[in-house]
XYZ file of N, CA, C and O in Angstrom:
812
model
N 130.011 80.382 103.323
C 128.627 80.669 102.967
C 128.244 82.040 103.500
O 128.507 82.346 104.658
N 127.632 82.865 102.665
C 127.300 84.222 103.056
C 126.011 84.258 103.873
O 125.241 83.305 103.893
N 125.793 85.381 104.534
C 124.581 85.555 105.320
C 123.354 85.421 104.430
O 122.361 84.782 104.777
N 123.416 86.020 103.242
C 122.255 86.012 102.349
C 121.886 84.608 101.894
O 120.724 84.301 101.682
N 122.875 83.742 101.726
C 122.564 82.383 101.283
C 122.250 81.461 102.448
O 121.528 80.492 102.301
N 122.766 81.782 103.624
C 122.569 80.914 104.777
C 121.128 80.935 105.278
O 120.511 79.895 105.460
N 120.583 82.120 105.485
C 119.248 82.217 106.068
C 118.166 81.608 105.182
O 117.319 80.869 105.677
N 118.153 81.890 103.885
C 117.139 81.226 103.050
C 117.296 79.710 103.027
O 116.313 78.991 102.891
N 118.518 79.208 103.148
C 118.719 77.757 103.175
C 118.030 77.155 104.384
O 117.371 76.119 104.296
N 118.153 77.828 105.533
C 117.492 77.346 106.737
C 115.986 77.319 106.522
O 115.305 76.354 106.844
N 115.464 78.401 105.953
C 114.025 78.481 105.722
C 113.569 77.431 104.710
O 112.479 76.882 104.825
N 114.417 77.133 103.732
C 114.049 76.170 102.692
C 113.921 74.755 103.237
O 113.223 73.931 102.664
N 114.591 74.478 104.351
C 114.475 73.132 104.921
C 113.049 72.851 105.357
O 112.622 71.706 105.420
N 112.285 73.914 105.655
C 110.883 73.738 106.029
C 110.118 73.158 104.853
O 109.287 72.285 104.998
N 110.413 73.667 103.657
C 109.734 73.193 102.463
C 110.038 71.720 102.240
O 109.173 70.930 101.903
N 111.282 71.338 102.452
C 111.665 69.933 102.285
C 110.905 69.051 103.255
O 110.365 68.023 102.892
N 110.877 69.460 104.519
C 110.189 68.664 105.521
C 108.713 68.557 105.219
O 108.101 67.526 105.405
N 108.141 69.647 104.719
C 106.720 69.641 104.432
C 106.367 68.742 103.274
O 105.318 68.109 103.274
N 107.251 68.647 102.282
C 106.923 67.855 101.099
C 106.824 66.371 101.432
O 106.118 65.635 100.779
N 107.520 65.950 102.475
C 107.477 64.540 102.866
C 106.106 64.192 103.434
O 105.636 63.076 103.311
N 105.457 65.162 104.043
C 104.174 64.902 104.694
C 103.141 64.356 103.726
O 102.333 63.509 104.066
N 103.173 64.848 102.507
C 102.168 64.443 101.531
C 102.510 63.087 100.922
O 101.637 62.372 100.458
N 103.783 62.734 100.946
C 104.217 61.499 100.289
C 103.527 60.272 100.869
O 103.247 59.315 100.170
N 103.246 60.276 102.169
C 102.717 59.083 102.820
C 101.277 58.793 102.423
O 100.793 57.684 102.578
N 100.594 59.802 101.897
C 99.179 59.617 101.559
C 99.040 59.306 100.069
O 98.937 60.215 99.262
N 99.055 58.052 99.737
C 98.946 57.653 98.341
C 97.480 57.427 97.977
O 96.719 56.892 98.780
N 97.075 57.817 96.778
C 95.667 57.626 96.395
C 95.330 56.150 96.243
O 96.131 55.366 95.761
N 94.126 55.785 96.668
C 93.670 54.407 96.512
C 93.085 54.242 95.114
O 92.449 55.147 94.585
N 93.326 53.100 94.473
C 92.777 52.897 93.135
C 91.253 52.928 93.168
O 90.644 52.405 94.105
N 90.621 53.547 92.187
C 89.156 53.620 92.175
C 88.536 52.249 91.953
O 89.157 51.347 91.402
N 87.313 52.109 92.384
C 86.600 50.838 92.203
C 86.432 50.562 90.712
O 86.208 51.463 89.912
N 86.558 49.294 90.335
C 86.552 48.929 88.922
C 85.197 49.194 88.261
O 85.135 49.662 87.138
N 84.106 48.890 88.955
C 82.783 48.981 88.342
C 81.953 50.107 88.959
O 81.477 50.988 88.261
N 81.810 50.051 90.275
C 80.908 50.997 90.939
C 81.678 52.220 91.423
O 82.678 52.097 92.110
N 81.194 53.385 91.025
C 81.771 54.628 91.523
C 80.806 55.219 92.553
O 79.715 55.649 92.186
N 81.211 55.214 93.806
C 80.297 55.718 94.838
C 80.009 57.204 94.638
O 80.903 58.001 94.425
N 78.750 57.572 94.698
C 78.348 58.962 94.510
C 78.065 59.648 95.846
O 78.094 60.852 95.933
N 77.785 58.852 96.858
C 77.421 59.430 98.149
C 78.654 59.765 98.980
O 78.701 60.783 99.655
N 79.666 58.910 98.904
C 80.858 59.094 99.726
C 81.641 60.323 99.270
O 82.089 60.390 98.135
N 81.795 61.272 100.156
C 82.545 62.487 99.874
C 83.681 62.617 100.890
O 83.567 62.137 102.013
N 84.774 63.279 100.482
C 85.853 63.498 101.441
C 85.348 64.284 102.653
O 84.496 65.157 102.520
N 85.892 63.957 103.816
C 85.497 64.669 105.025
C 85.972 66.118 104.915
O 87.149 66.379 104.702
N 85.037 67.037 105.019
C 85.392 68.443 104.911
C 85.908 68.948 106.257
O 85.213 68.844 107.272
N 87.120 69.479 106.289
C 87.675 69.959 107.548
C 86.957 71.222 108.026
O 86.375 71.955 107.233
N 87.014 71.436 109.311
C 86.422 72.629 109.901
C 87.475 73.736 109.892
O 88.419 73.725 110.670
N 87.311 74.678 108.996
C 88.276 75.773 108.888
C 87.994 76.809 109.968
O 86.844 77.175 110.217
N 89.055 77.271 110.591
C 88.891 78.311 111.603
C 90.139 79.191 111.648
O 91.225 78.784 111.207
N 89.938 80.397 112.175
C 91.035 81.360 112.240
C 92.036 80.920 113.300
O 91.660 80.622 114.434
N 93.309 80.870 112.904
C 94.369 80.474 113.839
C 95.335 81.635 114.043
O 95.747 82.292 113.080
N 95.688 81.867 115.296
C 96.695 82.860 115.651
C 97.717 82.171 116.543
O 97.339 81.508 117.519
N 99.009 82.274 116.251
C 100.029 81.596 117.053
C 100.169 82.253 118.427
O 99.632 83.342 118.657
N 100.898 81.602 119.336
C 101.053 82.140 120.689
C 101.591 83.569 120.738
O 101.193 84.339 121.614
N 102.479 83.931 119.814
C 103.035 85.292 119.872
C 102.127 86.324 119.200
O 102.408 87.522 119.231
N 101.041 85.846 118.568
C 100.060 86.753 117.991
C 100.518 87.545 116.791
O 99.884 88.535 116.409
N 101.582 87.102 116.121
C 102.180 87.915 115.053
C 101.577 87.655 113.668
O 101.939 88.311 112.702
N 100.715 86.675 113.540
C 100.010 86.480 112.271
C 98.685 85.789 112.543
O 98.447 85.237 113.623
N 97.812 85.831 111.558
C 96.558 85.079 111.638
C 96.289 84.462 110.273
O 96.691 85.012 109.243
N 95.616 83.305 110.265
C 95.338 82.607 109.018
C 94.226 81.590 109.252
O 94.050 81.090 110.367
N 93.469 81.297 108.228
C 92.465 80.240 108.298
C 93.154 78.890 108.082
O 93.876 78.712 107.112
N 92.926 77.958 108.993
C 93.525 76.631 108.893
C 92.439 75.570 109.044
O 91.448 75.774 109.753
N 92.638 74.401 108.380
C 91.674 73.297 108.509
C 91.892 72.532 109.806
O 92.535 71.491 109.838
N 91.372 73.063 110.891
C 91.608 72.453 112.192
C 92.807 73.089 112.873
O 93.409 74.028 112.361
N 93.155 72.569 114.043
C 94.295 73.108 114.788
C 95.596 72.529 114.245
O 95.761 71.308 114.200
N 96.523 73.378 113.812
C 97.776 72.860 113.248
C 98.700 72.306 114.318
O 98.611 72.687 115.491
N 99.557 71.392 113.898
C 100.615 70.904 114.774
C 101.761 71.902 114.742
O 102.159 72.362 113.671
N 102.289 72.221 115.901
C 103.377 73.202 115.994
C 104.695 72.498 116.261
O 104.762 71.590 117.088
N 105.727 72.927 115.571
C 107.049 72.350 115.743
C 108.073 73.477 115.765
O 108.011 74.390 114.948
N 108.978 73.425 116.722
C 110.028 74.441 116.827
C 111.382 73.782 116.620
O 111.670 72.753 117.219
N 112.176 74.378 115.746
C 113.520 73.881 115.484
C 114.514 75.015 115.680
O 114.230 76.159 115.327
N 115.657 74.694 116.242
C 116.708 75.697 116.435
C 117.876 75.391 115.517
O 118.280 74.233 115.372
N 118.376 76.419 114.871
C 119.527 76.277 113.989
C 120.633 77.190 114.493
O 120.413 78.388 114.684
N 121.811 76.633 114.723
C 122.938 77.444 115.169
C 123.685 78.008 113.961
O 124.023 77.258 113.042
N 123.891 79.291 113.960
C 124.652 79.947 112.899
C 125.709 80.823 113.550
O 125.693 81.037 114.774
N 126.611 81.345 112.726
C 127.650 82.205 113.289
C 127.071 83.545 113.750
O 127.740 84.333 114.415
N 125.805 83.788 113.434
C 125.141 85.004 113.909
C 124.412 84.741 115.220
O 123.832 85.640 115.803
N 124.416 83.502 115.645
C 123.659 83.129 116.835
C 122.636 82.071 116.486
O 122.610 81.548 115.369
N 121.803 81.737 117.444
C 120.803 80.700 117.246
C 119.536 81.279 116.622
O 119.029 82.310 117.067
N 119.044 80.636 115.576
C 117.833 81.080 114.889
C 116.761 80.010 115.079
O 117.008 78.830 114.851
N 115.601 80.441 115.516
C 114.500 79.508 115.751
C 113.544 79.481 114.567
O 113.161 80.527 114.043
N 113.172 78.288 114.158
C 112.158 78.091 113.127
C 110.871 77.639 113.802
O 110.875 76.701 114.587
N 109.787 78.330 113.505
C 108.480 77.930 114.011
C 107.669 77.405 112.825
O 107.524 78.093 111.808
N 107.155 76.191 112.938
C 106.459 75.540 111.837
C 105.073 75.087 112.312
O 104.942 74.456 113.359
N 104.055 75.415 111.528
C 102.682 75.043 111.847
C 102.122 74.264 110.655
O 102.087 74.774 109.536
N 101.691 73.028 110.893
C 101.254 72.149 109.817
C 99.850 71.614 110.097
O 99.567 71.121 111.187
N 98.979 71.710 109.095
C 97.636 71.131 109.189
C 97.391 70.270 107.961
O 97.670 70.685 106.837
N 96.895 69.056 108.181
C 96.599 68.126 107.091
C 95.179 67.581 107.250
O 94.909 66.824 108.168
N 94.270 67.980 106.370
C 92.908 67.439 106.447
C 92.923 65.931 106.184
O 93.728 65.444 105.398
N 92.030 65.184 106.820
C 91.978 63.734 106.597
C 91.534 63.415 105.178
O 90.721 64.128 104.592
N 92.097 62.350 104.634
C 91.719 61.819 103.323
C 91.937 62.815 102.183
O 91.281 62.735 101.151
N 92.849 63.742 102.372
C 93.214 64.656 101.295
C 94.728 64.704 101.175
O 95.432 64.726 102.181
N 95.199 64.690 99.946
C 96.643 64.749 99.722
C 97.093 66.199 99.653
O 97.448 66.719 98.593
N 97.063 66.839 100.800
C 97.463 68.241 100.856
C 97.952 68.555 102.267
O 97.473 67.976 103.241
N 98.934 69.418 102.339
C 99.431 69.905 103.625
C 99.460 71.424 103.577
O 99.915 72.017 102.591
N 98.923 72.036 104.620
C 98.928 73.488 104.741
C 99.958 73.860 105.804
O 99.887 73.385 106.944
N 100.915 74.679 105.433
C 102.055 74.960 106.306
C 102.302 76.465 106.404
O 102.301 77.165 105.392
N 102.505 76.934 107.621
C 103.005 78.284 107.850
C 104.294 78.143 108.644
O 104.339 77.401 109.631
N 105.331 78.812 108.207
C 106.612 78.745 108.900
C 107.239 80.130 108.925
O 107.005 80.942 108.031
N 107.992 80.386 109.966
C 108.709 81.660 109.998
C 110.001 81.517 110.773
O 110.164 80.617 111.592
N 110.927 82.409 110.483
C 112.142 82.518 111.283
C 112.485 83.993 111.435
O 112.300 84.799 110.521
N 112.934 84.346 112.626
C 113.349 85.715 112.910
C 114.821 85.879 112.566
O 115.642 85.001 112.842
N 115.153 87.016 111.973
C 116.542 87.342 111.708
C 117.138 88.039 112.931
O 116.422 88.719 113.666
N 118.446 87.889 113.136
C 119.096 88.716 114.157
C 118.829 90.194 113.852
O 118.727 90.587 112.690
N 118.706 90.998 114.884
C 118.270 92.383 114.715
C 119.097 93.141 113.684
O 118.548 93.800 112.798
N 120.420 93.015 113.776
C 121.284 93.786 112.875
C 121.069 93.388 111.415
O 121.000 94.236 110.525
N 120.915 92.086 111.165
C 120.691 91.631 109.790
C 119.319 92.067 109.298
O 119.152 92.512 108.171
N 118.325 91.967 110.167
C 116.975 92.356 109.787
C 116.882 93.817 109.406
O 116.076 94.208 108.557
N 117.721 94.642 110.017
C 117.707 96.065 109.709
C 118.403 96.371 108.394
O 118.032 97.293 107.672
N 119.425 95.595 108.057
C 120.246 95.891 106.884
C 119.810 95.158 105.620
O 120.077 95.616 104.517
N 119.168 94.024 105.785
C 118.886 93.162 104.635
C 117.895 93.791 103.667
O 116.940 94.451 104.070
N 118.139 93.584 102.382
C 117.212 94.014 101.335
C 116.121 92.948 101.231
O 116.412 91.793 100.915
N 114.857 93.320 101.483
C 113.781 92.317 101.465
C 113.708 91.529 100.166
O 113.497 90.311 100.180
N 113.882 92.196 99.022
C 113.804 91.488 97.740
C 114.930 90.474 97.596
O 114.736 89.393 97.040
N 116.100 90.803 98.112
C 117.219 89.857 98.057
C 116.926 88.638 98.922
O 117.212 87.499 98.540
N 116.329 88.870 100.091
C 115.958 87.763 100.974
C 114.932 86.858 100.291
O 115.056 85.630 100.290
N 113.928 87.469 99.664
C 112.876 86.705 98.985
C 113.428 85.924 97.797
O 113.087 84.762 97.582
N 114.288 86.564 97.016
C 114.878 85.891 95.850
C 115.753 84.714 96.283
O 115.729 83.649 95.660
N 116.512 84.902 97.351
C 117.357 83.816 97.839
C 116.517 82.685 98.417
O 116.833 81.502 98.234
N 115.430 83.037 99.088
C 114.542 82.005 99.629
C 113.940 81.185 98.497
O 113.829 79.963 98.583
N 113.559 81.863 97.423
C 113.025 81.157 96.241
C 114.075 80.219 95.655
O 113.808 79.032 95.413
N 115.266 80.740 95.432
C 116.322 79.941 94.804
C 116.693 78.724 95.647
O 116.883 77.622 95.120
N 116.780 78.917 96.966
C 117.169 77.808 97.826
C 116.051 76.781 97.957
O 116.306 75.585 98.062
N 114.799 77.250 97.935
C 113.683 76.302 97.988
C 113.697 75.407 96.757
O 113.509 74.191 96.851
N 113.931 76.004 95.589
C 113.973 75.220 94.352
C 115.152 74.253 94.348
O 115.012 73.081 93.967
N 116.299 74.737 94.793
C 117.500 73.903 94.786
C 117.382 72.760 95.790
O 117.685 71.601 95.480
N 116.921 73.087 97.002
C 116.879 72.087 98.061
C 115.844 70.998 97.784
O 116.046 69.832 98.117
N 114.722 71.383 97.177
C 113.668 70.396 96.882
C 113.803 69.813 95.477
O 112.985 69.003 95.068
N 114.829 70.261 94.738
C 115.071 69.804 93.364
C 113.813 69.959 92.511
O 113.345 69.010 91.868
N 113.274 71.169 92.560
C 112.014 71.454 91.871
C 112.210 72.402 90.704
O 113.228 73.106 90.608
N 111.224 72.432 89.825
C 111.201 73.365 88.701
C 110.169 74.448 88.956
O 109.031 74.159 89.353
N 110.556 75.685 88.717
C 109.666 76.817 88.931
C 108.591 76.848 87.854
O 108.875 76.764 86.667
N 107.336 76.965 88.273
C 106.217 77.068 87.335
C 105.862 78.530 87.105
O 105.684 78.968 85.963
N 105.762 79.295 88.185
C 105.425 80.710 88.057
C 105.889 81.461 89.294
O 106.154 80.868 90.343
N 105.998 82.771 89.154
C 106.355 83.612 90.286
C 105.833 85.023 90.043
O 105.657 85.452 88.906
N 105.566 85.738 91.123
C 105.156 87.129 91.019
C 105.427 87.827 92.347
O 105.389 87.206 93.412
N 105.694 89.113 92.269
C 105.887 89.901 93.474
C 104.524 90.282 94.038
O 103.595 90.604 93.291
N 104.395 90.220 95.354
C 103.131 90.513 96.009
C 103.396 91.398 97.227
O 104.548 91.696 97.562
N 102.315 91.802 97.879
C 102.397 92.570 99.122
C 101.444 91.960 100.132
O 100.375 91.449 99.766
N 101.814 92.018 101.402
C 100.903 91.558 102.442
C 99.769 92.560 102.580
O 99.805 93.651 101.991
N 98.759 92.204 103.369
C 97.605 93.087 103.536
C 98.003 94.438 104.136
O 97.311 95.430 103.936
N 99.128 94.464 104.869
C 99.603 95.741 105.398
C 100.902 96.183 104.720
O 101.760 96.822 105.326
N 101.015 95.781 103.442
C 102.020 96.327 102.525
C 103.463 95.883 102.753
O 104.396 96.561 102.336
N 103.665 94.739 103.373
C 105.022 94.209 103.469
C 105.381 93.485 102.165
O 104.528 92.832 101.561
N 106.641 93.582 101.718
C 107.044 92.952 100.458
C 106.973 91.437 100.528
O 107.270 90.833 101.566
N 106.567 90.839 99.414
C 106.462 89.387 99.368
C 106.644 88.846 97.971
O 106.799 89.595 96.999
N 106.641 87.532 97.868
C 106.781 86.862 96.577
C 105.964 85.582 96.619
O 105.992 84.855 97.610
N 105.234 85.323 95.534
C 104.498 84.066 95.400
C 105.187 83.221 94.353
O 105.474 83.693 93.256
N 105.455 81.983 94.696
C 106.074 81.067 93.740
C 105.291 79.758 93.722
O 104.701 79.353 94.721
N 105.281 79.141 92.571
C 104.684 77.820 92.413
C 105.723 76.937 91.742
O 106.336 77.341 90.749
N 105.937 75.760 92.302
C 106.947 74.872 91.727
C 106.554 73.416 91.917
O 105.702 73.079 92.745
N 107.174 72.555 91.113
C 106.860 71.127 91.131
C 108.147 70.319 91.243
O 109.156 70.648 90.601
N 108.118 69.277 92.062
C 109.310 68.439 92.193
C 109.214 67.216 91.287
O 108.219 67.019 90.591
N 110.251 66.391 91.311
C 110.311 65.239 90.404
C 109.226 64.213 90.707
O 108.851 63.417 89.842
N 108.693 64.232 91.930
C 107.637 63.290 92.292
C 106.247 63.789 91.946
O 105.257 63.112 92.232
N 106.167 64.975 91.338
C 104.878 65.505 90.940
C 104.153 66.303 92.007
O 103.002 66.698 91.831
N 104.810 66.535 93.150
C 104.195 67.334 94.200
C 104.322 68.827 93.851
O 105.401 69.296 93.492
N 103.218 69.533 93.977
C 103.188 70.956 93.653
C 103.132 71.773 94.944
O 102.352 71.473 95.843
N 103.972 72.781 95.012
C 103.974 73.686 96.156
C 103.635 75.087 95.682
O 104.222 75.586 94.718
N 102.673 75.694 96.342
C 102.385 77.111 96.140
C 102.777 77.807 97.433
O 102.277 77.477 98.506
N 103.705 78.737 97.327
C 104.263 79.370 98.515
C 104.207 80.886 98.390
O 104.561 81.442 97.349
N 103.738 81.526 99.430
C 103.817 82.982 99.524
C 104.756 83.329 100.663
O 104.573 82.867 101.793
N 105.768 84.128 100.351
C 106.779 84.501 101.333
C 106.711 86.002 101.561
O 106.514 86.778 100.620
N 106.875 86.395 102.805
C 106.841 87.809 103.160
C 107.990 88.135 104.105
O 108.344 87.315 104.962
N 108.541 89.325 103.960
C 109.524 89.827 104.907
C 108.871 90.969 105.675
O 108.447 91.963 105.071
N 108.734 90.793 106.991
C 108.045 91.795 107.802
C 108.675 91.894 109.184
O 108.763 90.896 109.898
N 109.137 93.076 109.522
C 109.654 93.357 110.861
C 110.701 92.339 111.305
O 110.610 91.755 112.386
N 111.696 92.129 110.440
C 112.791 91.240 110.791
C 112.456 89.762 110.786
O 113.146 88.949 111.399
N 111.405 89.395 110.083
C 110.966 87.998 110.062
C 110.624 87.578 108.642
O 110.053 88.354 107.876
N 110.980 86.347 108.282
C 110.603 85.762 107.001
C 109.474 84.764 107.242
O 109.639 83.784 107.973
N 108.314 85.048 106.645
C 107.167 84.143 106.728
C 107.075 83.329 105.436
O 107.323 83.851 104.352
N 106.692 82.073 105.560
C 106.402 81.237 104.395
C 105.040 80.574 104.616
O 104.836 79.881 105.615
N 104.124 80.829 103.708
C 102.781 80.268 103.767
C 102.644 79.327 102.582
O 102.703 79.767 101.431
N 102.475 78.035 102.828
C 102.564 77.041 101.764
C 101.390 76.078 101.734
O 100.826 75.741 102.773
N 101.081 75.636 100.535
C 100.168 74.512 100.340
C 100.905 73.527 99.434
O 101.363 73.897 98.345
N 101.047 72.298 99.885
C 101.751 71.265 99.135
C 100.751 70.173 98.797
O 100.093 69.618 99.683
N 100.633 69.854 97.511
C 99.620 68.893 97.099
C 100.041 68.195 95.804
O 101.166 68.337 95.347
N 99.126 67.417 95.231
C 99.368 66.725 93.975
C 98.641 67.455 92.853
O 97.786 68.312 93.096
N 98.973 67.116 91.614
C 98.306 67.746 90.475
C 96.799 67.526 90.533
O 96.006 68.433 90.298
N 96.410 66.300 90.856
C 94.983 65.959 90.890
C 94.259 66.752 91.975
O 93.186 67.332 91.744
N 94.845 66.789 93.158
C 94.214 67.501 94.263
C 94.216 69.016 94.038
O 93.311 69.716 94.476
N 95.243 69.502 93.353
C 95.314 70.944 93.123
C 94.103 71.427 92.317
O 93.571 72.510 92.559
N 93.666 70.607 91.375
C 92.525 70.993 90.546
C 91.257 71.106 91.378
O 90.449 72.011 91.186
N 91.068 70.162 92.296
C 89.845 70.170 93.109
C 89.925 71.142 94.281
O 88.895 71.581 94.789
N 91.150 71.476 94.704
C 91.317 72.338 95.871
C 91.795 73.745 95.523
O 92.168 74.511 96.418
N 91.790 74.089 94.241
C 92.346 75.372 93.807
C 91.744 76.563 94.560
O 92.464 77.429 95.074
N 90.416 76.595 94.648
C 89.759 77.719 95.326
C 90.056 77.709 96.819
O 90.250 78.756 97.440
N 90.093 76.509 97.401
C 90.389 76.385 98.831
C 91.798 76.868 99.141
O 92.017 77.604 100.114
N 92.762 76.460 98.314
C 94.151 76.864 98.518
C 94.304 78.378 98.373
O 94.987 79.029 99.177
N 93.653 78.944 97.369
C 93.722 80.396 97.183
C 93.124 81.128 98.378
O 93.682 82.119 98.870
N 91.992 80.637 98.863
C 91.374 81.237 100.035
C 92.263 81.152 101.259
O 92.356 82.104 102.053
N 92.939 80.020 101.404
C 93.873 79.828 102.516
C 95.023 80.833 102.429
O 95.347 81.525 103.407
N 95.611 80.955 101.258
C 96.728 81.882 101.083
C 96.283 83.329 101.301
O 97.000 84.131 101.898
N 95.093 83.651 100.800
C 94.587 85.019 100.937
C 94.240 85.387 102.375
O 94.174 86.567 102.725
N 94.001 84.376 103.209
C 93.576 84.655 104.584
C 94.738 85.011 105.510
O 94.516 85.422 106.659
N 95.964 84.882 105.026
C 97.130 85.158 105.879
C 97.303 86.657 106.086
O 97.293 87.437 105.136
N 97.471 87.049 107.333
C 97.694 88.455 107.666
C 98.837 88.577 108.670
O 98.865 87.855 109.676
N 99.755 89.477 108.388
C 100.808 89.792 109.344
C 100.232 90.759 110.373
O 99.594 91.750 110.015
N 100.438 90.454 111.634
C 99.989 91.347 112.707
C 101.198 92.139 113.199
O 102.192 91.557 113.636
N 101.119 93.435 113.082
C 102.254 94.277 113.446
C 102.485 94.270 114.952
O 101.558 94.180 115.738
N 103.766 94.395 115.323
C 104.115 94.397 116.743
C 103.578 95.633 117.451
O 103.193 95.601 118.589
N 103.575 96.752 116.732
C 103.095 97.987 117.344
C 102.517 98.873 116.241
O 102.900 98.781 115.073
N 101.624 99.737 116.613
C 101.013 100.638 115.653
C 101.966 101.776 115.331
O 102.652 102.295 116.223
N 101.997 102.161 114.069
C 102.823 103.299 113.681
C 102.117 104.591 114.041
O 100.922 104.734 113.815
N 102.863 105.516 114.568
C 102.270 106.807 114.918
C 102.120 107.664 113.671
O 102.926 107.620 112.794
């Protein structure tokens, strides 16, 4: 397995793990006669979140759960940092994940190749079909890619990936078709709120 295919595969496992989170929340059948008009889903308190290393900021619905995973490769050990927030009574998971590349690979790798491989491995690993894709840039001009895909269970993932300073970021919202319609603006706002924080200012 080549370096280019190995690293995106590791990152794609985050997408797999995240998709399971939504599976447990199945919709309850609506009442046969009475449709309650007063009862509304609990609206989460959105607030700006910055991880301990301060390398990104994003609006999240409450404080996300943090999980760290280590993957051993022939290049050394690679750490995955995963941040997950799930509002109550909503079939949606908001996920930010990143992994740092070894310095030498981060310097040599073509960002577009990394992004394309991450896309391909995410689709393959989750057995999903691509709905749409487009090239994007972070707020401070780092290369990125937005992809939307659906798996066989009907779960939709909208993911924005960025390569910045030797790191691959993945910003994801995983939901159902029904929830996507009602949360479209919220999901877009969440994705738009992500900012890469540079390690140092350029002179």
